[in-house]
Amino acid sequence: MSNMSIVTTFILSGIPHAPVLDTMLFGIFLVIYILTVLGNLLILMVIRVDSHLHTPMYYFLSNLSFIDMWFSTVTVPKMLMTLVSPGGGAISFHSCVAQFYSFHFLGSTECFLYTVMSYDRYLAISYPLRYSTMMSGRVCALLAAGTWLTGSLHSAVQTILTFHMPYCGPNEIQHYFCDAPPILKLACADTSANEMVIFVNIGVVASGCFFLILLSYVSIVCSILGIRTSEGRHRAFQTCASHCIVVLCFFGPGLFIYLRPGSRDAVDGVVAVFYTVLTPLLNPVVYTLRNKEVKKALLKIKWGSVFTQDK
């Protein structure tokens, strides 16, 4: 791909902001990034240690935490460099390709994983007696592997479509990471066909996943309304609420950026912060503060460590 391009280095412009805010933004995003990594690592540790959490729901949640941890790592450290270093925005052509592929790989895998998680909740609530058989360990592993494989193929298509174009002129990317809309603006050729294919590709995947998730939750609501006790209905709704919150925060900004005509650099940069920086942090926050089982597991680990120290 690089043989077709004269440009060897791109310059990331970073988040649109006043220079006086550099230090403050660096501090805010650094704290968010650290909390994101530690929070998702904590979820991974709790799920691994507590045998009560060795269920399909938490198996998929551990996959989500792993993705979110790296999804944030792909973009945030480079963004932090653009805020504190004069040359922090420089990124080599090959590094840009790698960042682009990793970002779309993790993002599309997460998109597919949300769909699988909604299907898992549908089976758990609609078929409680047959759930353990229908969502066996083998089925969970196959579904998870399918999300990772499909995500990698989807990202490969996006990467090839974007970087097989020749880049020979300006090299400043109006964004804080390598993404298709701002990169294609720098190509020295007509990119209308590429933009259309990428638009359709992302549109089919995102809209398809969102539709399946919506369909799952319509079926879930119908099943919940059939539960006789109010306590049972409340518990079922609470189980799904966390997933709905994270799904809306992930799909909303993504659909806004990729599935609308035209691109506005400043607006896209600000909106992208929501699903690249804030959504990965929401995962550990929402799934721990709203989940009684995870909080119980955390307390067990805490008190277990206290008793160990006393001994």
mmCIF file of N, CA and C in Angstrom, residues 24 27 30 40 53 71 87 120 127 140 157 172 217 221 227 230 234 240 260:
data_model
loop_
_atom_site.group_PDB
_atom_site.id
_atom_site.type_symbol
_atom_site.label_atom_id
_atom_site.label_comp_id
_atom_site.label_asym_id
_atom_site.label_seq_id
_atom_site.Cartn_x
_atom_site.Cartn_y
_atom_site.Cartn_z
ATOM 1 N N MET A 24 -4.880 21.214 30.688
ATOM 2 C CA MET A 24 -6.100 20.758 31.341
ATOM 3 C C MET A 24 -6.675 19.524 30.640
ATOM 4 N N GLY A 27 -4.587 16.428 31.313
ATOM 5 C CA GLY A 27 -4.859 15.869 32.634
ATOM 6 C C GLY A 27 -6.176 15.104 32.676
ATOM 7 N N LEU A 30 -5.917 11.888 30.503
ATOM 8 C CA LEU A 30 -5.000 10.928 31.120
ATOM 9 C C LEU A 30 -5.692 10.194 32.270
ATOM 10 N N ASN A 40 -11.398 -1.780 33.524
ATOM 11 C CA ASN A 40 -11.617 -2.980 32.708
ATOM 12 C C ASN A 40 -10.746 -4.140 33.168
ATOM 13 N N LEU A 53 -19.364 -16.000 38.663
ATOM 14 C CA LEU A 53 -19.469 -15.168 37.465
ATOM 15 C C LEU A 53 -19.025 -15.907 36.206
ATOM 16 N N PHE A 71 -9.251 -0.748 22.866
ATOM 17 C CA PHE A 71 -9.893 0.248 22.002
ATOM 18 C C PHE A 71 -9.470 1.649 22.416
ATOM 19 N N GLY A 87 5.843 17.863 18.312
ATOM 20 C CA GLY A 87 5.855 16.898 17.215
ATOM 21 C C GLY A 87 5.059 15.651 17.529
ATOM 22 N N ASP A 120 -27.900 -13.132 23.934
ATOM 23 C CA ASP A 120 -27.723 -13.893 25.168
ATOM 24 C C ASP A 120 -28.776 -13.503 26.205
ATOM 25 N N TYR A 127 -36.102 -17.993 27.606
ATOM 26 C CA TYR A 127 -36.028 -19.449 27.766
ATOM 27 C C TYR A 127 -35.155 -19.814 28.967
ATOM 28 N N CYS A 140 -20.865 -20.389 23.402
ATOM 29 C CA CYS A 140 -20.302 -19.083 23.784
ATOM 30 C C CYS A 140 -18.955 -18.843 23.101
ATOM 31 N N VAL A 157 -11.195 -4.966 5.090
ATOM 32 C CA VAL A 157 -11.837 -4.338 3.930
ATOM 33 C C VAL A 157 -11.718 -2.821 4.019
ATOM 34 N N GLU A 172 -1.680 16.496 6.574
ATOM 35 C CA GLU A 172 -2.252 16.773 7.886
ATOM 36 C C GLU A 172 -3.666 16.206 7.989
ATOM 37 N N TYR A 217 -34.391 -6.797 22.002
ATOM 38 C CA TYR A 217 -34.979 -6.143 23.160
ATOM 39 C C TYR A 217 -36.483 -5.976 23.053
ATOM 40 N N VAL A 221 -38.706 -7.421 26.011
ATOM 41 C CA VAL A 221 -39.777 -6.667 26.681
ATOM 42 C C VAL A 221 -41.073 -7.468 26.685
ATOM 43 N N ILE A 227 -43.970 -11.950 32.668
ATOM 44 C CA ILE A 227 -43.584 -12.398 34.014
ATOM 45 C C ILE A 227 -44.648 -11.932 35.014
ATOM 46 N N SER A 230 -44.008 -8.630 40.027
ATOM 47 C CA SER A 230 -43.378 -7.333 39.756
ATOM 48 C C SER A 230 -41.888 -7.379 40.076
ATOM 49 N N HIS A 234 -38.968 -6.433 37.458
ATOM 50 C CA HIS A 234 -37.965 -5.418 37.807
ATOM 51 C C HIS A 234 -36.545 -5.971 37.652
ATOM 52 N N CYS A 240 -31.072 -5.922 31.889
ATOM 53 C CA CYS A 240 -30.856 -5.436 30.521
ATOM 54 C C CYS A 240 -30.508 -3.948 30.444
ATOM 55 N N ARG A 260 -23.834 9.823 7.900
ATOM 56 C CA ARG A 260 -24.470 11.074 7.511
ATOM 57 C C ARG A 260 -23.682 11.664 6.348
#
